[in-house]
XYZ file of C-alpha atoms in Angstrom:
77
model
C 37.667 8.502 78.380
C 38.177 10.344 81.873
C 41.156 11.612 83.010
C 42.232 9.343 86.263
C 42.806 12.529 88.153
C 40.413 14.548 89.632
C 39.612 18.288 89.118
C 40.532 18.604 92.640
C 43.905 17.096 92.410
C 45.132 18.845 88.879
C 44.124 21.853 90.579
C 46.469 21.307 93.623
C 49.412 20.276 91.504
C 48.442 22.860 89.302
C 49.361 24.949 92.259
C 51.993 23.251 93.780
C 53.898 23.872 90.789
C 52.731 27.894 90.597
C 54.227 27.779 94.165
C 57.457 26.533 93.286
C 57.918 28.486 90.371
C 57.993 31.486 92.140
C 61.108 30.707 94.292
C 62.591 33.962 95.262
C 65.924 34.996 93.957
C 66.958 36.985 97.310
C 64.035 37.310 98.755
C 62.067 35.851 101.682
C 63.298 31.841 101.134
C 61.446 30.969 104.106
C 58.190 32.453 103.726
C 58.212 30.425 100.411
C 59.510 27.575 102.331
C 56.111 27.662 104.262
C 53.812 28.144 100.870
C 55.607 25.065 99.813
C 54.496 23.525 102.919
C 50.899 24.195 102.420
C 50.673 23.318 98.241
C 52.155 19.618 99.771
C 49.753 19.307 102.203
C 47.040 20.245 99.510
C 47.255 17.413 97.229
C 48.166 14.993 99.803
C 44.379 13.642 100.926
C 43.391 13.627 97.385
C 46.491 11.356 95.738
C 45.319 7.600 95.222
C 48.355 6.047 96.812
C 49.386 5.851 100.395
C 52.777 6.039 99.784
C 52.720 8.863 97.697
C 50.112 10.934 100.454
C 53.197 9.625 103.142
C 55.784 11.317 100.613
C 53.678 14.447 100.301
C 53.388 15.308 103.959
C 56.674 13.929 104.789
C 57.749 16.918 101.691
C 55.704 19.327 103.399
C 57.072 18.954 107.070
C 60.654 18.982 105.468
C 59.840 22.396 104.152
C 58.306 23.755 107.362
C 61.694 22.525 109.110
C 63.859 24.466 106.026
C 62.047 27.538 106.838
C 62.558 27.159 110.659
C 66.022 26.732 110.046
C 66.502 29.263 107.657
C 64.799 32.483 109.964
C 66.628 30.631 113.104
C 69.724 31.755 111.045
C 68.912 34.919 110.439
C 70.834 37.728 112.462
C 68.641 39.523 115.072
C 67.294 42.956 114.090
């Protein structure tokens, strides 16, 4: 029997989950904000369901926004 996802798609979550294991402890949140982003948007086109592709990207432009907010409150210098 054949797994119901594809290589493609374990490979993205596969990923996704590589990404968000390394979260940073003090380091650059933002920058791993953004490679958040992009392992969302990976997976998205490749997910059977439209509602979960919806969730994905909506996931991936909340993390863009968490990064812009996070360098917008950085101090200058």
């Amino acid at each position: 029997m054949s797994s119901p996802i594809s290589p493609e798609l374990r490979a993205a979550l596969r990923a996704l989950g590589k990404v968000r294991d390394e979260k940073p402890g003090g380091g650059d949140l933002a920058a791993w904000r953004e490679r958040i982003a992009e392992a969302l948007e990976a997976p998205a086109p490749l997910v059977i369901f439209p509602e979960d592709r919806r969730r994905a990207a909506a996931e991936a432009v909340e993390a863009r926004a968490q990064a812009a907010r996070i360098r917008a409150s950085r101090p200058p210098g």
